PDB file of C-alpha atoms in Angstrom:
ATOM      1  CA  UNK A1165      19.646 134.263  37.991  1.00 71.00           C
ATOM      2  CA  UNK A1166      21.364 134.154  34.540  1.00 82.00           C
ATOM      3  CA  UNK A1167      19.255 132.210  32.115  1.00 91.00           C
ATOM      4  CA  UNK A1168      21.816 131.924  29.355  1.00 94.00           C
ATOM      5  CA  UNK A1169      25.177 130.298  30.702  1.00 95.00           C
ATOM      6  CA  UNK A1170      28.680 130.473  28.995  1.00 96.00           C
ATOM      7  CA  UNK A1171      30.923 128.289  31.350  1.00 93.00           C
ATOM      8  CA  UNK A1172      34.119 128.376  29.809  1.00 95.00           C
ATOM      9  CA  UNK A1173      35.282 132.204  29.802  1.00 94.00           C
ATOM     10  CA  UNK A1174      38.142 131.207  27.231  1.00 96.00           C
ATOM     11  CA  UNK A1175      39.207 128.676  24.585  1.00 97.00           C
ATOM     12  CA  UNK A1176      42.357 128.114  22.987  1.00 98.00           C
ATOM     13  CA  UNK A1177      42.438 126.104  19.687  1.00 98.00           C
ATOM     14  CA  UNK A1178      45.360 125.768  17.180  1.00 98.00           C
ATOM     15  CA  UNK A1179      44.926 126.779  13.649  1.00 97.00           C
ATOM     16  CA  UNK A1180      43.072 124.202  11.320  1.00 97.00           C
ATOM     17  CA  UNK A1181      41.261 122.271  14.284  1.00 98.00           C
ATOM     18  CA  UNK A1182      37.660 122.741  15.709  1.00 98.00           C
ATOM     19  CA  UNK A1183      36.505 125.041  18.148  1.00 98.00           C
ATOM     20  CA  UNK A1184      33.730 124.292  19.985  1.00 98.00           C
ATOM     21  CA  UNK A1185      31.845 126.881  22.091  1.00 98.00           C
ATOM     22  CA  UNK A1186      29.367 125.783  24.451  1.00 98.00           C
ATOM     23  CA  UNK A1187      26.156 127.518  26.096  1.00 98.00           C
ATOM     24  CA  UNK A1188      23.416 126.271  28.471  1.00 97.00           C
ATOM     25  CA  UNK A1189      20.218 127.785  29.217  1.00 96.00           C
ATOM     26  CA  UNK A1190      17.510 127.285  31.777  1.00 95.00           C
ATOM     27  CA  UNK A1191      14.107 128.693  30.161  1.00 90.00           C
ATOM     28  CA  UNK A1192      12.247 125.953  28.203  1.00 89.00           C
ATOM     29  CA  UNK A1193      10.389 129.077  26.962  1.00 87.00           C
ATOM     30  CA  UNK A1194      13.238 130.118  24.738  1.00 90.00           C
ATOM     31  CA  UNK A1195      12.938 128.911  21.010  1.00 88.00           C
ATOM     32  CA  UNK A1196      15.595 130.781  19.091  1.00 91.00           C
ATOM     33  CA  UNK A1197      18.950 131.210  19.688  1.00 94.00           C
ATOM     34  CA  UNK A1198      21.615 132.912  18.208  1.00 95.00           C
ATOM     35  CA  UNK A1199      25.576 133.420  18.183  1.00 97.00           C
ATOM     36  CA  UNK A1200      27.399 136.561  18.165  1.00 97.00           C
ATOM     37  CA  UNK A1201      30.859 137.293  17.569  1.00 97.00           C
ATOM     38  CA  UNK A1202      32.789 140.314  19.005  1.00 94.00           C
ATOM     39  CA  UNK A1203      36.191 141.791  18.356  1.00 93.00           C
ATOM     40  CA  UNK A1204      37.501 144.494  20.662  1.00 87.00           C
ATOM     41  CA  UNK A1205      36.330 148.103  19.919  1.00 81.00           C
ATOM     42  CA  UNK A1206      33.306 146.843  18.124  1.00 87.00           C
ATOM     43  CA  UNK A1207      29.797 145.828  18.603  1.00 92.00           C
ATOM     44  CA  UNK A1208      28.686 142.015  18.535  1.00 94.00           C
ATOM     45  CA  UNK A1209      28.000 140.778  15.088  1.00 94.00           C
ATOM     46  CA  UNK A1210      25.387 138.389  14.277  1.00 94.00           C
ATOM     47  CA  UNK A1211      26.954 134.864  13.478  1.00 96.00           C
ATOM     48  CA  UNK A1212      24.354 132.010  13.179  1.00 96.00           C
ATOM     49  CA  UNK A1213      21.299 131.151  14.540  1.00 93.00           C
ATOM     50  CA  UNK A1214      18.767 128.156  15.010  1.00 94.00           C
ATOM     51  CA  UNK A1215      15.284 127.766  15.784  1.00 90.00           C
ATOM     52  CA  UNK A1216      14.046 125.066  18.492  1.00 90.00           C
ATOM     53  CA  UNK A1217      12.282 123.028  15.694  1.00 91.00           C
ATOM     54  CA  UNK A1218      15.577 122.087  14.233  1.00 93.00           C
ATOM     55  CA  UNK A1219      18.763 120.546  15.799  1.00 95.00           C
ATOM     56  CA  UNK A1220      21.458 121.580  13.681  1.00 97.00           C
ATOM     57  CA  UNK A1221      22.046 124.704  11.215  1.00 97.00           C
ATOM     58  CA  UNK A1222      25.293 124.871   9.187  1.00 97.00           C
ATOM     59  CA  UNK A1223      26.789 128.123   7.359  1.00 96.00           C
ATOM     60  CA  UNK A1224      30.011 127.724   5.947  1.00 97.00           C
ATOM     61  CA  UNK A1225      32.814 126.812   8.565  1.00 98.00           C
ATOM     62  CA  UNK A1226      30.032 127.544  11.280  1.00 98.00           C
ATOM     63  CA  UNK A1227      27.663 124.764  12.624  1.00 98.00           C
ATOM     64  CA  UNK A1228      25.226 125.295  15.597  1.00 98.00           C
ATOM     65  CA  UNK A1229      23.674 122.242  17.103  1.00 98.00           C
ATOM     66  CA  UNK A1230      20.652 122.295  19.527  1.00 97.00           C
ATOM     67  CA  UNK A1231      19.884 119.751  22.339  1.00 97.00           C
ATOM     68  CA  UNK A1232      16.735 120.906  23.621  1.00 95.00           C
ATOM     69  CA  UNK A1233      16.370 117.870  26.148  1.00 95.00           C
ATOM     70  CA  UNK A1234      19.711 119.040  27.573  1.00 96.00           C
ATOM     71  CA  UNK A1235      18.970 122.712  27.074  1.00 96.00           C
ATOM     72  CA  UNK A1236      22.062 122.966  25.579  1.00 97.00           C
ATOM     73  CA  UNK A1237      23.645 124.353  22.342  1.00 97.00           C
ATOM     74  CA  UNK A1238      27.052 124.787  20.830  1.00 98.00           C
ATOM     75  CA  UNK A1239      28.796 126.570  17.873  1.00 98.00           C
ATOM     76  CA  UNK A1240      31.532 124.500  15.972  1.00 98.00           C
ATOM     77  CA  UNK A1241      34.016 126.252  13.841  1.00 98.00           C
ATOM     78  CA  UNK A1242      35.761 124.136  11.353  1.00 97.00           C
ATOM     79  CA  UNK A1243      38.581 124.447  10.416  1.00 98.00           C
ATOM     80  CA  UNK A1244      39.484 127.509  12.963  1.00 98.00           C
ATOM     81  CA  UNK A1245      41.329 130.324  11.567  1.00 97.00           C
ATOM     82  CA  UNK A1246      43.337 133.228  13.524  1.00 96.00           C
ATOM     83  CA  UNK A1247      40.423 135.598  12.125  1.00 96.00           C
ATOM     84  CA  UNK A1248      38.113 133.706  14.311  1.00 97.00           C
ATOM     85  CA  UNK A1249      40.089 135.025  17.501  1.00 97.00           C
ATOM     86  CA  UNK A1250      37.152 137.052  19.346  1.00 97.00           C
ATOM     87  CA  UNK A1251      34.383 136.730  22.202  1.00 96.00           C
ATOM     88  CA  UNK A1252      31.476 134.651  21.350  1.00 98.00           C
ATOM     89  CA  UNK A1253      28.000 135.216  23.108  1.00 96.00           C
ATOM     90  CA  UNK A1254      25.137 132.957  22.712  1.00 97.00           C
ATOM     91  CA  UNK A1255      21.974 134.376  23.375  1.00 95.00           C
ATOM     92  CA  UNK A1256      18.573 133.168  23.314  1.00 93.00           C
ATOM     93  CA  UNK A1257      14.603 134.564  22.872  1.00 88.00           C
ATOM     94  CA  UNK A1258      11.287 133.633  23.206  1.00 78.00           C
ATOM     95  CA  UNK A1259       8.078 134.124  21.415  1.00 62.00           C
ATOM     96  CA  UNK A1260       6.804 137.576  23.007  1.00 52.00           C
ATOM     97  CA  UNK A1261       4.212 138.178  20.413  1.00 46.00           C
ATOM     98  CA  UNK A1262       6.428 139.792  18.175  1.00 54.00           C
ATOM     99  CA  UNK A1263       6.400 143.396  19.430  1.00 57.00           C
ATOM    100  CA  UNK A1264      10.292 143.122  20.538  1.00 65.00           C
ATOM    101  CA  UNK A1265      12.874 140.504  19.790  1.00 66.00           C
ATOM    102  CA  UNK A1266      14.324 140.402  23.398  1.00 80.00           C
ATOM    103  CA  UNK A1267      17.562 138.449  23.619  1.00 88.00           C
ATOM    104  CA  UNK A1268      19.389 136.823  26.634  1.00 90.00           C
ATOM    105  CA  UNK A1269      22.983 136.983  26.501  1.00 93.00           C
ATOM    106  CA  UNK A1270      25.548 134.782  28.516  1.00 94.00           C
ATOM    107  CA  UNK A1271      28.421 136.236  29.663  1.00 93.00           C
ATOM    108  CA  UNK A1272      30.815 135.178  26.374  1.00 94.00           C
ATOM    109  CA  UNK A1273      33.701 133.040  25.556  1.00 96.00           C
ATOM    110  CA  UNK A1274      36.850 134.633  24.416  1.00 96.00           C
ATOM    111  CA  UNK A1275      38.358 132.086  21.686  1.00 98.00           C
ATOM    112  CA  UNK A1276      42.085 132.426  20.967  1.00 98.00           C
ATOM    113  CA  UNK A1277      43.142 130.514  17.598  1.00 98.00           C
ATOM    114  CA  UNK A1278      46.681 129.849  17.809  1.00 95.00           C
ATOM    115  CA  UNK A1279      48.448 129.798  14.319  1.00 92.00           C
TER     116      UNK A1279
ATOM    117  CA  UNK B 768      30.256 148.086   8.517  1.00 54.00           C
ATOM    118  CA  UNK B 769      26.744 147.102  10.064  1.00 64.00           C
ATOM    119  CA  UNK B 770      24.355 149.833   9.164  1.00 93.00           C
ATOM    120  CA  UNK B 771      24.405 151.233  12.738  1.00 97.00           C
ATOM    121  CA  UNK B 772      26.358 153.992  14.044  1.00 96.00           C
ATOM    122  CA  UNK B 773      27.180 155.305  17.272  1.00 97.00           C
ATOM    123  CA  UNK B 774      28.441 158.632  18.622  1.00 97.00           C
ATOM    124  CA  UNK B 775      30.681 159.288  20.603  1.00 97.00           C
ATOM    125  CA  UNK B 776      32.857 156.269  20.819  1.00 96.00           C
ATOM    126  CA  UNK B 777      34.389 157.490  23.793  1.00 96.00           C
ATOM    127  CA  UNK B 778      33.009 159.811  26.563  1.00 96.00           C
ATOM    128  CA  UNK B 779      34.393 161.047  30.021  1.00 95.00           C
ATOM    129  CA  UNK B 780      32.193 162.834  32.192  1.00 93.00           C
ATOM    130  CA  UNK B 781      32.224 163.940  35.530  1.00 90.00           C
ATOM    131  CA  UNK B 782      28.992 163.188  37.903  1.00 89.00           C
ATOM    132  CA  UNK B 783      27.456 166.437  37.550  1.00 87.00           C
ATOM    133  CA  UNK B 784      27.588 166.325  33.583  1.00 88.00           C
ATOM    134  CA  UNK B 785      24.816 166.127  31.395  1.00 93.00           C
ATOM    135  CA  UNK B 786      25.657 164.329  28.110  1.00 95.00           C
ATOM    136  CA  UNK B 787      23.710 162.474  25.312  1.00 97.00           C
ATOM    137  CA  UNK B 788      24.623 159.253  23.329  1.00 98.00           C
ATOM    138  CA  UNK B 789      23.260 159.180  19.788  1.00 98.00           C
ATOM    139  CA  UNK B 790      22.696 155.920  17.703  1.00 98.00           C
ATOM    140  CA  UNK B 791      21.297 155.413  14.176  1.00 97.00           C
ATOM    141  CA  UNK B 792      20.241 152.788  12.081  1.00 97.00           C
ATOM    142  CA  UNK B 793      20.386 152.672   8.333  1.00 95.00           C
ATOM    143  CA  UNK B 794      18.897 149.288   7.951  1.00 94.00           C
ATOM    144  CA  UNK B 795      15.225 150.225   7.689  1.00 92.00           C
ATOM    145  CA  UNK B 796      14.306 148.378  11.167  1.00 91.00           C
ATOM    146  CA  UNK B 797      11.196 149.004  13.193  1.00 89.00           C
ATOM    147  CA  UNK B 798      12.843 148.390  16.404  1.00 90.00           C
ATOM    148  CA  UNK B 799      15.545 149.959  18.669  1.00 92.00           C
ATOM    149  CA  UNK B 800      17.634 148.862  21.766  1.00 93.00           C
ATOM    150  CA  UNK B 801      20.025 150.191  24.419  1.00 95.00           C
ATOM    151  CA  UNK B 802      22.105 147.266  26.373  1.00 94.00           C
ATOM    152  CA  UNK B 803      24.880 148.032  28.733  1.00 94.00           C
ATOM    153  CA  UNK B 804      28.194 146.157  29.223  1.00 92.00           C
ATOM    154  CA  UNK B 805      29.943 145.650  32.296  1.00 90.00           C
ATOM    155  CA  UNK B 806      33.223 143.850  32.552  1.00 83.00           C
ATOM    156  CA  UNK B 807      32.383 139.758  33.373  1.00 78.00           C
ATOM    157  CA  UNK B 808      28.935 140.651  32.587  1.00 84.00           C
ATOM    158  CA  UNK B 809      26.086 139.538  30.258  1.00 87.00           C
ATOM    159  CA  UNK B 810      24.678 142.244  28.066  1.00 90.00           C
ATOM    160  CA  UNK B 811      22.018 143.816  29.916  1.00 90.00           C
ATOM    161  CA  UNK B 812      18.963 145.176  27.619  1.00 90.00           C
ATOM    162  CA  UNK B 813      18.216 148.717  29.271  1.00 92.00           C
ATOM    163  CA  UNK B 814      15.525 150.001  26.745  1.00 91.00           C
ATOM    164  CA  UNK B 815      13.295 148.956  23.985  1.00 90.00           C
ATOM    165  CA  UNK B 816      11.511 151.033  21.277  1.00 90.00           C
ATOM    166  CA  UNK B 817       9.442 149.174  19.408  1.00 85.00           C
ATOM    167  CA  UNK B 818       7.196 151.089  16.418  1.00 78.00           C
ATOM    168  CA  UNK B 819       8.887 154.057  17.721  1.00 75.00           C
ATOM    169  CA  UNK B 820       7.231 153.247  21.196  1.00 77.00           C
ATOM    170  CA  UNK B 821       9.013 152.348  24.660  1.00 77.00           C
ATOM    171  CA  UNK B 822       7.968 148.877  25.009  1.00 74.00           C
ATOM    172  CA  UNK B 823      10.538 147.880  27.736  1.00 74.00           C
ATOM    173  CA  UNK B 824      12.289 149.454  30.584  1.00 74.00           C
ATOM    174  CA  UNK B 825      14.333 147.476  32.890  1.00 74.00           C
ATOM    175  CA  UNK B 826      14.253 149.145  35.963  1.00 82.00           C
ATOM    176  CA  UNK B 827      16.941 151.334  34.547  1.00 90.00           C
ATOM    177  CA  UNK B 828      17.683 154.169  37.017  1.00 92.00           C
ATOM    178  CA  UNK B 829      16.148 157.490  35.962  1.00 92.00           C
ATOM    179  CA  UNK B 830      19.541 159.283  35.549  1.00 94.00           C
ATOM    180  CA  UNK B 831      19.079 157.279  32.226  1.00 95.00           C
ATOM    181  CA  UNK B 832      16.586 158.867  29.763  1.00 94.00           C
ATOM    182  CA  UNK B 833      15.923 157.521  26.511  1.00 94.00           C
ATOM    183  CA  UNK B 834      14.050 158.927  23.368  1.00 94.00           C
ATOM    184  CA  UNK B 835      13.040 157.912  20.238  1.00 93.00           C
ATOM    185  CA  UNK B 836      12.162 160.359  17.492  1.00 93.00           C
ATOM    186  CA  UNK B 837      11.992 158.213  14.579  1.00 92.00           C
ATOM    187  CA  UNK B 838      12.421 154.666  13.735  1.00 90.00           C
ATOM    188  CA  UNK B 839      15.969 155.596  12.597  1.00 95.00           C
ATOM    189  CA  UNK B 840      17.161 157.557  15.526  1.00 96.00           C
ATOM    190  CA  UNK B 841      17.905 156.467  19.229  1.00 96.00           C
ATOM    191  CA  UNK B 842      19.043 158.574  22.036  1.00 97.00           C
ATOM    192  CA  UNK B 843      20.443 157.869  25.533  1.00 97.00           C
ATOM    193  CA  UNK B 844      20.348 161.195  27.862  1.00 97.00           C
ATOM    194  CA  UNK B 845      22.619 160.749  30.846  1.00 96.00           C
ATOM    195  CA  UNK B 846      22.753 162.954  34.002  1.00 94.00           C
ATOM    196  CA  UNK B 847      24.269 163.040  37.521  1.00 93.00           C
ATOM    197  CA  UNK B 848      25.925 159.497  36.805  1.00 93.00           C
ATOM    198  CA  UNK B 849      27.682 157.165  39.025  1.00 94.00           C
ATOM    199  CA  UNK B 850      31.045 155.709  38.931  1.00 93.00           C
ATOM    200  CA  UNK B 851      29.666 152.306  38.601  1.00 93.00           C
ATOM    201  CA  UNK B 852      27.649 153.643  35.470  1.00 95.00           C
ATOM    202  CA  UNK B 853      30.991 153.432  33.257  1.00 95.00           C
ATOM    203  CA  UNK B 854      30.355 150.720  30.926  1.00 95.00           C
ATOM    204  CA  UNK B 855      30.010 149.944  27.273  1.00 95.00           C
ATOM    205  CA  UNK B 856      26.965 151.271  25.737  1.00 97.00           C
ATOM    206  CA  UNK B 857      25.853 149.398  22.777  1.00 97.00           C
ATOM    207  CA  UNK B 858      22.874 150.421  20.637  1.00 97.00           C
ATOM    208  CA  UNK B 859      20.907 147.651  18.435  1.00 94.00           C
ATOM    209  CA  UNK B 860      18.299 147.343  15.628  1.00 93.00           C
ATOM    210  CA  UNK B 861      16.193 144.905  14.510  1.00 90.00           C
ATOM    211  CA  UNK B 862      13.110 144.247  12.324  1.00 87.00           C
ATOM    212  CA  UNK B 863      10.137 142.804  14.741  1.00 80.00           C
ATOM    213  CA  UNK B 864       7.073 141.000  13.189  1.00 71.00           C
ATOM    214  CA  UNK B 865       9.412 139.384  10.596  1.00 68.00           C
ATOM    215  CA  UNK B 866       9.701 136.058  11.924  1.00 65.00           C
ATOM    216  CA  UNK B 867      13.662 136.233  13.025  1.00 67.00           C
ATOM    217  CA  UNK B 868      15.220 137.628  16.101  1.00 77.00           C
ATOM    218  CA  UNK B 869      18.821 138.693  14.944  1.00 87.00           C
ATOM    219  CA  UNK B 870      19.906 142.317  16.515  1.00 91.00           C
ATOM    220  CA  UNK B 871      22.191 144.201  14.695  1.00 93.00           C
ATOM    221  CA  UNK B 872      24.715 146.498  17.033  1.00 96.00           C
ATOM    222  CA  UNK B 873      26.509 149.161  16.639  1.00 96.00           C
ATOM    223  CA  UNK B 874      30.102 149.840  17.615  1.00 95.00           C
ATOM    224  CA  UNK B 875      29.132 151.019  21.248  1.00 96.00           C
ATOM    225  CA  UNK B 876      30.161 154.376  23.501  1.00 97.00           C
ATOM    226  CA  UNK B 877      32.706 153.358  26.116  1.00 96.00           C
ATOM    227  CA  UNK B 878      31.487 155.677  28.962  1.00 96.00           C
ATOM    228  CA  UNK B 879      33.964 156.419  31.716  1.00 95.00           C
ATOM    229  CA  UNK B 880      32.199 158.530  34.742  1.00 94.00           C
ATOM    230  CA  UNK B 881      34.872 160.359  36.925  1.00 92.00           C
TER     231      UNK B 881
END
């Protein structure tokens, strides 16, 4: 059973507009969430993260929002640029005692930003 | 350049072959990971090495054999694979006991089993 779900396999947005990527999780023990971006023929690249003690984290054009009661997080990209076109993965982790930083990934959302 | 390199980038092998995937991290991290990415599926964690000891093995078939000779290098030895093992194999590293959970990935090896 998937503990991290990205229900939209793809999203198309016009350049300059806002992109909103969504992620839902089922395990209430998760307390750290990350977003990764992946271009074809490359590995995933860490983008932004948020701890469960916060509900928002911002880094330039990227903002992640966390709604713990709904077990939902979202990534906002404003303004969207053609170079943002990639697959975006949501990932979650719990406090596993520090021995590993085990991450559970979603299936990804392909974002296409149209010029 | 993420500081994690993987070789080879592409590999085609028959079911009776033996091959190895190599990963090297230049970030000074103390944990390394192997993931498998198949089409339309989430990244699947295969193995975790923390402080050079294997701390996780997610029910991976024995035809996959990891090796971590030191904190900078990780290998995945492959033998008698099946066509369904064709996938993108990703290596990652992180710094455990440091408060964050970020992992840094290599570019992956695209494996095709014929």
